[in-house]
């Protein structure tokens, strides 16, 4: 089949890879000049989510203060945003949290296998590093993490719970003053450079053939007609407006356009209740080598992750929840400063002296969160239209598994994932 993938982020490129592996001819349409320029560019490095860092569950926004929960609710925060937070708050209840995580878990495992397969086949090097240390400051926050710890045990995820003293013995960069509650070490979990992986995977596809990349092209509309699907491209330059509209036809279209998926799908007749969340990242030069931890760290409650990539530290977090209608407008200096200050403070708190924050490069981007914590993957609206979006904070790790699932669905194969997980991922679940 001929398949168009809209979006050249990690979701789109991983989908193209799996579609090609399944024998299809693929065209990836990306509005930027190259791949990995959207949310994929700013990712924090954590490859696969654990119950401690999914963006739902008992610890998510448990405190109303941004300095404590890491999410800045911008004033003017409107009705739909409040409604969205209310829905996510429903997943703070441990059983609801466990249920959703159990549905996500098969996709996590499938992604782990799919990524290992790509690594083994092509020997890709994308700054992979092992070890993730989750740190929890206050005793009551540690208590709120109990449901996540139960899930780790239930799913037999290898981890070590550490007292502050054990943590300091393992990782000298972590100060024991002021006191903190506990740490959880995942020795086998990984961090890696997602934009680099995306670009390397594109190179693999370029070399193999069968996948055409169309950079600098924006899809304006998806057309769905009887047995075919096609996409209309927006005029590339204002001067070309008078020319005929460029249309590319295919047997199937996959929307993997990150935040851009919402508008495209809405025009195609599918309104998804995904919510755009702005996130920040700092890429800081290392200040003092001896202060840099040898594993990546995550402030588990403020949701700030710090991972080392060569001679830089990538610090990600500083979420801003605002009215969805404001998301395309500049955030404003005061809120940007507040978000970046959260990143700088978390780095200073957990690894003082490691990063030169004053020389860090800031970045901001938008990721899509879903109200039930799970991404949206599946067929929708028309037999030829497929969706792969809404991975929230875990798009890096889930991309390979999600791409494989889309390829199975497009090919008409029975997916390897269990039916309850497939149903929990389907776009129709919101209707
Ligand atoms: C600061 C930050 C930190 C993060 N940290 C992590 C982490 O540690 N671990 C993790 O797993 N995930 C993390 N994430 C989430 C992860 O980065 C995203 O889930 C993932 O990159 C989403 O990939 P995507 O391909 O769906 O979206 P994107 O990367 O946004 O790609 C979508 C692409 O579609 C293109 N596009 C949109 N509309 C159109 C159109 N109409 N026509 C043509 N092209 C279009 C865009 O230009 C873009 O390139 C983080 C995200 C952010 C912002």
Short mmCIF file of C-alpha atoms and ligand atoms in Angstrom, two decimals:
data_model
loop_
_atom_site.label_atom_id
_atom_site.label_comp_id
_atom_site.label_asym_id
_atom_site.label_seq_id
_atom_site.Cartn_x
_atom_site.Cartn_y
_atom_site.Cartn_z
CA UNK A 1 0.00 0.00 0.00
CA UNK A 2 0.94 3.66 -0.32
CA UNK A 3 0.76 5.32 3.08
CA UNK A 4 1.13 8.99 3.97
CA UNK A 5 2.42 9.78 7.45
CA UNK A 6 1.78 13.35 8.57
CA UNK A 7 4.51 14.51 10.97
CA UNK A 8 8.26 14.00 11.11
CA UNK A 9 8.62 13.74 14.88
CA UNK A 10 9.62 10.52 16.62
CA UNK A 11 6.04 9.20 16.31
CA UNK A 12 5.91 9.79 12.55
CA UNK A 13 9.41 8.52 11.77
CA UNK A 14 8.99 5.39 13.94
CA UNK A 15 5.63 4.75 12.23
CA UNK A 16 7.26 5.14 8.80
CA UNK A 17 9.96 2.66 9.83
CA UNK A 18 7.43 0.00 10.83
CA UNK A 19 5.22 0.62 7.80
CA UNK A 20 8.23 0.16 5.54
CA UNK A 21 9.23 -2.99 7.42
CA UNK A 22 5.71 -4.29 6.77
CA UNK A 23 6.27 -3.79 3.04
CA UNK A 24 4.42 -0.50 2.39
CA UNK A 25 5.60 2.52 0.41
CA UNK A 26 5.60 5.52 2.71
CA UNK A 27 5.62 9.28 2.31
CA UNK A 28 6.36 11.40 5.42
CA UNK A 29 5.09 14.97 5.17
CA UNK A 30 6.72 17.41 7.60
CA UNK A 31 6.19 21.14 7.70
CA UNK A 32 9.63 21.91 9.11
CA UNK A 33 12.80 21.76 7.03
CA UNK A 34 13.85 18.54 8.73
CA UNK A 35 12.63 15.90 11.18
CA UNK A 36 12.54 16.10 15.01
CA UNK A 37 11.77 19.81 15.30
CA UNK A 38 8.57 19.61 17.40
CA UNK A 39 8.14 18.13 20.88
CA UNK A 40 10.71 15.50 19.86
CA UNK A 41 13.41 18.18 19.89
CA UNK A 42 12.81 19.08 23.53
CA UNK A 43 12.37 15.67 25.12
CA UNK A 44 14.03 15.11 28.45
CA UNK A 45 15.78 11.87 27.60
CA UNK A 46 13.86 9.32 29.68
CA UNK A 47 13.24 6.42 27.37
CA UNK A 48 10.38 4.49 28.94
CA UNK A 49 7.87 5.54 31.56
CA UNK A 50 7.59 3.85 34.94
CA UNK A 51 4.63 4.24 37.31
CA UNK A 52 6.67 6.99 38.98
CA UNK A 53 6.74 9.31 35.99
CA UNK A 54 3.53 8.83 34.09
CA UNK A 55 1.57 12.08 34.07
CA UNK A 56 -1.37 10.74 35.94
CA UNK A 57 -1.86 9.01 39.24
CA UNK A 58 -1.59 9.81 42.92
CA UNK A 59 1.27 12.31 42.76
CA UNK A 60 0.13 14.29 39.71
CA UNK A 61 -0.70 17.84 40.78
CA UNK A 62 -1.40 16.56 44.29
CA UNK A 63 -0.29 19.95 45.57
CA UNK A 64 -1.88 23.15 44.24
CA UNK A 65 1.43 25.02 44.28
CA UNK A 66 3.55 25.01 41.14
CA UNK A 67 6.77 25.19 43.16
CA UNK A 68 5.74 21.85 44.68
CA UNK A 69 4.05 20.01 41.82
CA UNK A 70 6.03 21.45 38.90
CA UNK A 71 2.94 22.52 36.92
CA UNK A 72 2.27 26.23 36.51
CA UNK A 73 -1.42 26.99 36.07
CA UNK A 74 -1.45 30.28 34.21
CA UNK A 75 -4.02 32.85 35.26
CA UNK A 76 -6.97 32.93 32.92
CA UNK A 77 -6.97 29.15 33.09
CA UNK A 78 -10.40 28.47 31.55
CA UNK A 79 -13.28 26.03 31.86
CA UNK A 80 -11.96 23.27 29.54
CA UNK A 81 -8.53 23.38 31.25
CA UNK A 82 -10.13 23.00 34.66
CA UNK A 83 -12.28 20.18 33.33
CA UNK A 84 -9.17 18.46 31.98
CA UNK A 85 -7.36 18.70 35.32
CA UNK A 86 -10.47 17.35 37.05
CA UNK A 87 -10.45 14.31 34.77
CA UNK A 88 -6.77 13.68 35.45
CA UNK A 89 -7.43 14.10 39.17
CA UNK A 90 -9.80 11.11 38.92
CA UNK A 91 -6.71 9.00 38.22
CA UNK A 92 -5.16 9.99 41.55
CA UNK A 93 -7.30 7.28 43.09
CA UNK A 94 -4.87 4.31 43.37
CA UNK A 95 -7.15 1.73 41.77
CA UNK A 96 -7.99 3.95 38.80
CA UNK A 97 -4.27 4.67 38.42
CA UNK A 98 -3.37 0.96 38.57
CA UNK A 99 -6.03 0.12 36.00
CA UNK A 100 -4.78 2.68 33.47
CA UNK A 101 -1.14 1.81 34.01
CA UNK A 102 -1.91 -1.91 33.54
CA UNK A 103 -3.46 -1.07 30.16
CA UNK A 104 -0.42 1.01 29.15
CA UNK A 105 2.12 -1.55 30.28
CA UNK A 106 1.89 -3.91 27.23
CA UNK A 107 2.61 -0.95 24.95
CA UNK A 108 5.66 -0.07 27.09
CA UNK A 109 6.96 -3.63 26.79
CA UNK A 110 6.27 -3.78 23.07
CA UNK A 111 8.13 -0.46 22.65
CA UNK A 112 11.08 -1.79 24.61
CA UNK A 113 11.32 -4.80 22.29
CA UNK A 114 10.79 -2.78 19.12
CA UNK A 115 13.51 -0.28 20.07
CA UNK A 116 15.95 -3.06 21.04
CA UNK A 117 15.33 -4.63 17.64
CA UNK A 118 16.13 -1.37 15.80
CA UNK A 119 19.28 -0.89 17.88
CA UNK A 120 20.47 -4.44 17.25
CA UNK A 121 19.77 -4.31 13.50
CA UNK A 122 21.46 -1.00 12.73
CA UNK A 123 23.89 -0.56 15.64
CA UNK A 124 22.65 2.97 16.26
CA UNK A 125 24.42 5.17 18.82
CA UNK A 126 22.21 7.88 20.22
CA UNK A 127 23.78 8.72 23.57
CA UNK A 128 22.16 5.83 25.42
CA UNK A 129 22.93 5.70 29.14
CA UNK A 130 21.64 3.38 31.86
CA UNK A 131 20.34 4.30 35.28
CA UNK A 132 17.53 6.55 36.46
CA UNK A 133 17.27 7.89 39.98
CA UNK A 134 13.92 9.21 41.19
CA UNK A 135 14.12 11.53 44.14
CA UNK A 136 11.29 12.45 46.49
CA UNK A 137 11.66 15.40 48.83
CA UNK A 138 8.86 15.36 51.43
CA UNK A 139 7.54 12.50 53.57
CA UNK A 140 3.92 13.10 52.48
CA UNK A 141 5.01 13.01 48.82
CA UNK A 142 6.66 9.69 49.48
CA UNK A 143 3.41 8.42 50.98
CA UNK A 144 1.59 9.53 47.81
CA UNK A 145 4.05 7.44 45.80
CA UNK A 146 2.94 4.23 47.55
CA UNK A 147 0.53 3.23 44.76
CA UNK A 148 3.29 3.65 42.16
CA UNK A 149 5.66 1.56 44.26
CA UNK A 150 2.99 -1.15 44.56
CA UNK A 151 2.72 -1.22 40.78
CA UNK A 152 6.48 -1.54 40.41
CA UNK A 153 6.37 -4.61 42.64
CA UNK A 154 3.25 -5.99 40.98
CA UNK A 155 4.81 -5.69 37.51
CA UNK A 156 8.19 -6.90 38.77
CA UNK A 157 9.97 -3.82 37.43
CA UNK A 158 13.53 -4.09 38.79
CA UNK A 159 14.14 -1.18 41.17
CA UNK A 160 15.78 -0.36 44.51
CA UNK A 161 14.18 1.86 47.10
CA UNK A 162 16.93 3.82 48.87
CA UNK A 163 17.15 5.82 52.06
CA UNK A 164 18.85 9.21 51.69
CA UNK A 165 22.05 7.76 53.19
CA UNK A 166 22.04 4.81 50.75
CA UNK A 167 21.32 7.19 47.92
CA UNK A 168 24.22 9.48 48.88
CA UNK A 169 26.53 6.45 49.09
CA UNK A 170 25.46 5.36 45.61
CA UNK A 171 25.49 8.81 44.06
CA UNK A 172 27.84 11.35 45.68
CA UNK A 173 26.41 14.25 43.70
CA UNK A 174 23.13 14.11 45.68
CA UNK A 175 23.30 16.29 48.82
CA UNK A 176 21.68 14.87 51.97
CA UNK A 177 20.99 18.39 53.29
CA UNK A 178 18.25 19.55 53.27
CA UNK A 179 16.79 16.19 54.17
CA UNK A 180 14.73 14.29 51.62
CA UNK A 181 12.37 11.35 52.00
CA UNK A 182 13.71 8.63 49.71
CA UNK A 183 14.94 7.67 46.26
CA UNK A 184 14.15 4.90 43.80
CA UNK A 185 16.85 3.64 41.47
CA UNK A 186 16.08 1.94 38.17
CA UNK A 187 19.46 0.54 37.17
CA UNK A 188 18.26 -0.83 33.85
CA UNK A 189 16.06 2.03 32.65
CA UNK A 190 17.66 4.31 30.13
CA UNK A 191 18.00 7.82 28.88
CA UNK A 192 18.95 8.66 25.31
CA UNK A 193 18.86 11.44 22.76
CA UNK A 194 15.48 11.27 21.02
CA UNK A 195 16.09 13.84 18.22
CA UNK A 196 19.35 12.08 17.39
CA UNK A 197 17.59 8.68 17.25
CA UNK A 198 14.89 10.17 15.02
CA UNK A 199 17.48 11.55 12.60
CA UNK A 200 19.44 8.28 12.56
CA UNK A 201 16.27 6.33 11.86
CA UNK A 202 15.51 8.70 8.99
CA UNK A 203 19.02 8.02 7.62
CA UNK A 204 18.35 4.28 7.82
CA UNK A 205 15.10 4.79 5.88
CA UNK A 206 16.82 7.04 3.32
CA UNK A 207 19.44 4.35 2.75
CA UNK A 208 16.91 1.50 2.52
CA UNK A 209 14.58 3.28 0.13
CA UNK A 210 10.81 2.99 0.08
CA UNK A 211 10.23 6.00 2.33
CA UNK A 212 10.04 9.46 0.82
CA UNK A 213 10.43 12.45 3.13
CA UNK A 214 8.72 15.68 2.12
CA UNK A 215 10.17 18.36 4.40
CA UNK A 216 8.87 21.92 4.30
CA UNK A 217 5.35 20.75 3.37
CA UNK A 218 2.34 21.41 5.54
CA UNK A 219 -0.82 19.35 5.24
CA UNK A 220 -3.82 21.63 5.33
CA UNK A 221 -6.61 19.06 4.90
CA UNK A 222 -7.10 15.32 4.84
CA UNK A 223 -9.54 14.14 2.19
CA UNK A 224 -11.31 10.84 2.70
CA UNK A 225 -13.11 9.43 -0.28
CA UNK A 226 -14.53 5.96 -0.82
CA UNK A 227 -11.51 3.67 -1.20
CA UNK A 228 -8.73 6.29 -1.10
CA UNK A 229 -7.36 8.94 1.17
CA UNK A 230 -5.37 11.99 0.21
CA UNK A 231 -3.84 15.08 1.74
CA UNK A 232 -3.94 18.64 0.51
CA UNK A 233 -0.76 20.60 0.99
CA UNK A 234 -0.78 24.25 2.01
CA UNK A 235 0.86 26.53 -0.56
CA UNK A 236 4.59 26.50 0.15
CA UNK A 237 5.06 30.21 -0.47
CA UNK A 238 2.57 33.04 -0.45
CA UNK A 239 3.50 33.72 -4.07
CA UNK A 240 2.30 30.27 -5.09
CA UNK A 241 -1.25 30.84 -3.79
CA UNK A 242 -2.68 31.24 -7.20
CA UNK A 243 -1.37 27.84 -8.30
CA UNK A 244 -3.39 24.66 -8.16
CA UNK A 245 -3.68 22.97 -4.77
CA UNK A 246 -1.14 20.16 -4.42
CA UNK A 247 -2.82 16.88 -3.47
CA UNK A 248 -1.11 13.57 -2.68
CA UNK A 249 -3.18 10.42 -2.79
CA UNK A 250 -2.61 7.18 -0.88
CA UNK A 251 -4.28 4.03 0.37
CA UNK A 252 -4.02 5.20 3.98
CA UNK A 253 -3.11 8.30 5.99
CA UNK A 254 -1.56 8.24 9.46
CA UNK A 255 -1.82 11.41 11.54
CA UNK A 256 1.27 11.57 13.76
CA UNK A 257 1.55 15.34 13.82
CA UNK A 258 1.91 15.92 17.57
CA UNK A 259 -0.05 19.00 18.63
CA UNK A 260 -0.84 19.68 14.95
CA UNK A 261 -2.90 16.45 14.93
CA UNK A 262 -5.79 18.12 16.76
CA UNK A 263 -6.64 20.65 14.04
CA UNK A 264 -6.13 18.15 11.21
CA UNK A 265 -8.35 15.54 12.82
CA UNK A 266 -11.01 18.05 13.75
CA UNK A 267 -11.28 19.10 10.11
CA UNK A 268 -11.58 15.39 9.23
CA UNK A 269 -14.48 15.00 11.68
CA UNK A 270 -12.71 13.72 14.81
CA UNK A 271 -12.55 15.91 17.89
CA UNK A 272 -10.14 14.46 20.45
CA UNK A 273 -10.19 15.69 24.05
CA UNK A 274 -6.38 15.86 24.20
CA UNK A 275 -4.92 18.85 25.97
CA UNK A 276 -1.84 20.80 24.85
CA UNK A 277 0.64 21.32 27.66
CA UNK A 278 3.60 23.60 27.24
CA UNK A 279 6.89 22.29 28.55
CA UNK A 280 10.35 23.76 28.91
CA UNK A 281 13.87 22.49 28.58
CA UNK A 282 17.31 23.88 29.34
CA UNK A 283 20.47 22.58 27.78
CA UNK A 284 23.23 23.61 30.15
CA UNK A 285 26.98 23.19 29.90
CA UNK A 286 28.54 21.18 32.69
CA UNK A 287 30.04 23.47 35.33
CA UNK A 288 31.96 21.05 37.59
CA UNK A 289 32.45 17.50 36.39
CA UNK A 290 32.74 16.13 39.95
CA UNK A 291 29.23 17.43 40.76
CA UNK A 292 27.53 15.65 37.85
CA UNK A 293 25.67 12.47 38.81
CA UNK A 294 26.59 9.32 36.93
CA UNK A 295 22.91 8.44 36.40
CA UNK A 296 20.00 10.55 35.18
CA UNK A 297 17.82 12.07 37.87
CA UNK A 298 14.16 12.89 38.09
CA UNK A 299 12.51 15.03 40.72
CA UNK A 300 9.56 12.67 40.91
CA UNK A 301 7.02 15.15 42.24
CA UNK A 302 8.04 18.33 40.39
CA UNK A 303 8.56 16.23 37.27
CA UNK A 304 11.89 17.73 36.32
CA UNK A 305 14.32 15.34 34.65
CA UNK A 306 18.05 15.90 34.24
CA UNK A 307 20.04 13.69 31.94
CA UNK A 308 23.57 13.97 30.69
CA UNK A 309 24.20 14.11 26.97
CA UNK A 310 27.90 14.40 26.21
CA UNK A 311 29.18 17.61 27.81
CA UNK A 312 25.71 19.02 28.43
CA UNK A 313 22.90 18.47 30.86
CA UNK A 314 19.41 18.37 29.43
CA UNK A 315 16.91 19.58 32.00
CA UNK A 316 13.24 19.19 31.11
CA UNK A 317 9.96 20.00 32.84
CA UNK A 318 8.41 23.33 33.85
CA UNK A 319 4.94 22.48 32.54
CA UNK A 320 2.47 25.29 31.95
CA UNK A 321 -1.21 24.51 31.87
CA UNK A 322 -3.07 27.30 30.15
CA UNK A 323 -6.13 27.88 28.04
CA UNK A 324 -5.82 25.75 24.86
CA UNK A 325 -6.76 28.81 22.80
CA UNK A 326 -3.65 30.62 24.08
CA UNK A 327 -1.20 27.88 23.21
CA UNK A 328 -0.13 29.38 19.86
CA UNK A 329 0.53 32.77 21.45
CA UNK A 330 3.74 33.75 23.23
CA UNK A 331 3.64 32.72 26.87
CA UNK A 332 4.86 35.97 28.35
CA UNK A 333 8.17 36.66 30.06
CA UNK A 334 6.97 36.24 33.64
CA UNK A 335 5.57 32.72 33.16
CA UNK A 336 8.53 31.62 31.03
CA UNK A 337 10.86 32.85 33.74
CA UNK A 338 8.88 30.98 36.40
CA UNK A 339 9.00 27.75 34.39
CA UNK A 340 12.72 28.01 33.68
CA UNK A 341 13.35 28.91 37.34
CA UNK A 342 11.71 25.58 38.33
CA UNK A 343 14.22 23.76 36.11
CA UNK A 344 17.19 25.70 37.44
CA UNK A 345 16.08 25.24 41.04
CA UNK A 346 15.53 21.48 40.72
CA UNK A 347 19.02 21.12 39.19
CA UNK A 348 20.54 23.22 41.94
CA UNK A 349 18.66 21.28 44.65
CA UNK A 350 19.64 17.80 43.51
CA UNK A 351 23.07 18.34 41.95
CA UNK A 352 24.48 21.66 43.14
CA UNK A 353 27.41 22.87 41.06
CA UNK A 354 26.76 20.47 38.17
CA UNK A 355 25.31 22.84 35.57
CA UNK A 356 26.07 26.36 34.38
CA UNK A 357 22.42 27.44 34.34
CA UNK A 358 23.30 31.04 33.45
CA UNK A 359 24.74 29.77 30.15
CA UNK A 360 21.90 27.32 29.41
CA UNK A 361 19.90 27.44 26.19
CA UNK A 362 16.16 27.52 26.84
CA UNK A 363 13.59 25.78 24.68
CA UNK A 364 9.84 25.35 24.88
CA UNK A 365 7.41 23.09 23.11
CA UNK A 366 3.98 21.57 23.33
CA UNK A 367 3.02 18.00 24.05
CA UNK A 368 -0.44 16.51 24.08
CA UNK A 369 -1.79 14.99 27.25
CA UNK A 370 -4.82 12.75 27.22
CA UNK A 371 -7.43 12.91 29.97
CA UNK A 372 -7.14 9.20 30.73
CA UNK A 373 -3.34 9.16 30.61
CA UNK A 374 -3.11 6.90 27.53
CA UNK A 375 -2.10 7.81 23.98
CA UNK A 376 -4.49 7.66 21.05
CA UNK A 377 -3.55 4.98 18.56
CA UNK A 378 -5.87 3.36 16.06
CA UNK A 379 -8.21 3.70 13.14
CA UNK A 380 -10.73 6.54 13.17
CA UNK A 381 -13.51 8.18 11.14
CA UNK A 382 -12.77 6.31 7.90
CA UNK A 383 -11.20 2.89 7.16
CA UNK A 384 -8.20 4.68 5.60
CA UNK A 385 -7.42 7.09 8.45
CA UNK A 386 -5.20 6.22 11.43
CA UNK A 387 -4.09 8.23 14.46
CA UNK A 388 -0.86 8.04 16.46
CA UNK A 389 -0.78 10.95 18.90
CA UNK A 390 -1.25 12.10 22.48
CA UNK A 391 1.69 10.22 24.02
CA UNK A 392 2.05 12.97 26.59
CA UNK A 393 5.35 12.85 28.40
CA UNK A 394 6.29 9.42 27.12
CA UNK A 395 6.35 9.83 23.35
CA UNK A 396 10.04 9.03 23.08
CA UNK A 397 9.78 5.62 24.57
CA UNK A 398 6.37 4.65 23.30
CA UNK A 399 7.05 5.66 19.69
CA UNK A 400 8.56 2.38 18.52
CA UNK A 401 5.74 0.26 19.97
CA UNK A 402 3.08 2.72 18.78
CA UNK A 403 4.56 2.75 15.25
CA UNK A 404 4.54 -1.05 15.17
CA UNK A 405 0.90 -1.12 16.24
CA UNK A 406 -0.10 1.39 13.54
CA UNK A 407 1.72 -0.70 10.91
CA UNK A 408 -0.17 -3.81 12.03
CA UNK A 409 -3.50 -1.98 11.85
CA UNK A 410 -2.78 -0.43 8.44
CA UNK A 411 -1.75 -3.87 7.14
CA UNK A 412 -4.99 -5.39 8.40
CA UNK A 413 -3.12 -7.77 10.72
CA UNK A 414 -4.32 -8.76 14.16
CA UNK A 415 -2.16 -6.65 16.49
CA UNK A 416 0.13 -8.37 18.95
CA UNK A 417 -1.27 -6.31 21.87
CA UNK A 418 -4.18 -7.62 23.92
CA UNK A 419 -7.70 -6.45 23.08
CA UNK A 420 -8.21 -4.50 26.34
CA UNK A 421 -5.10 -2.41 25.64
CA UNK A 422 -6.15 -1.86 22.01
CA UNK A 423 -9.60 -0.72 23.17
CA UNK A 424 -8.02 1.62 25.74
CA UNK A 425 -5.88 3.23 23.01
CA UNK A 426 -8.57 3.58 20.31
CA UNK A 427 -9.72 7.09 19.40
CA UNK A 428 -13.36 5.95 19.73
CA UNK A 429 -12.99 5.43 23.49
CA UNK A 430 -13.83 9.09 24.11
CA UNK A 431 -17.17 8.97 22.33
C1 LIG B 1 10.28 19.47 27.25
C2 LIG B 1 9.80 18.10 26.93
C3 LIG B 1 10.36 17.00 27.61
C4 LIG B 1 9.94 15.69 27.31
N1 LIG B 1 10.56 14.65 27.92
C5 LIG B 1 10.27 13.39 27.54
C6 LIG B 1 10.98 12.27 28.07
O1 LIG B 1 11.90 12.44 28.86
N2 LIG B 1 10.62 11.03 27.66
C7 LIG B 1 9.62 10.81 26.75
O2 LIG B 1 9.31 9.65 26.42
N3 LIG B 1 8.94 11.84 26.22
C8 LIG B 1 9.24 13.12 26.60
N4 LIG B 1 8.56 14.17 26.07
C9 LIG B 1 7.45 13.89 25.17
C10 LIG B 1 7.95 13.56 23.81
O3 LIG B 1 8.95 14.47 23.43
C11 LIG B 1 6.76 13.64 22.88
O4 LIG B 1 5.73 12.79 23.34
C12 LIG B 1 7.15 13.15 21.50
O5 LIG B 1 8.29 13.82 21.02
C13 LIG B 1 5.99 13.41 20.57
O6 LIG B 1 6.43 13.08 19.28
P1 LIG B 1 5.49 13.36 18.05
O7 LIG B 1 6.20 12.88 16.87
O8 LIG B 1 4.13 12.83 18.37
O9 LIG B 1 5.30 14.95 18.06
P2 LIG B 1 6.30 16.08 17.51
O10 LIG B 1 7.70 15.82 17.85
O11 LIG B 1 5.71 17.37 17.96
O12 LIG B 1 6.18 15.91 15.95
C14 LIG B 1 5.05 16.28 15.24
C15 LIG B 1 5.52 16.81 13.91
O13 LIG B 1 4.40 17.03 13.08
C16 LIG B 1 4.64 18.19 12.32
N5 LIG B 1 3.35 18.70 11.89
C17 LIG B 1 2.34 19.15 12.66
N6 LIG B 1 1.29 19.53 11.90
C18 LIG B 1 1.66 19.29 10.62
C19 LIG B 1 1.00 19.49 9.37
N7 LIG B 1 -0.24 19.96 9.30
N8 LIG B 1 1.67 19.16 8.24
C20 LIG B 1 2.94 18.66 8.29
N9 LIG B 1 3.61 18.46 9.45
C21 LIG B 1 2.97 18.77 10.58
C22 LIG B 1 5.35 19.11 13.28
O14 LIG B 1 6.09 20.09 12.60
C23 LIG B 1 6.23 18.15 14.04
O15 LIG B 1 7.52 18.02 13.51
C24 LIG B 1 8.93 15.48 26.36
C25 LIG B 1 8.34 16.58 25.69
C26 LIG B 1 8.78 17.87 25.96
C27 LIG B 1 8.14 19.01 25.20
#
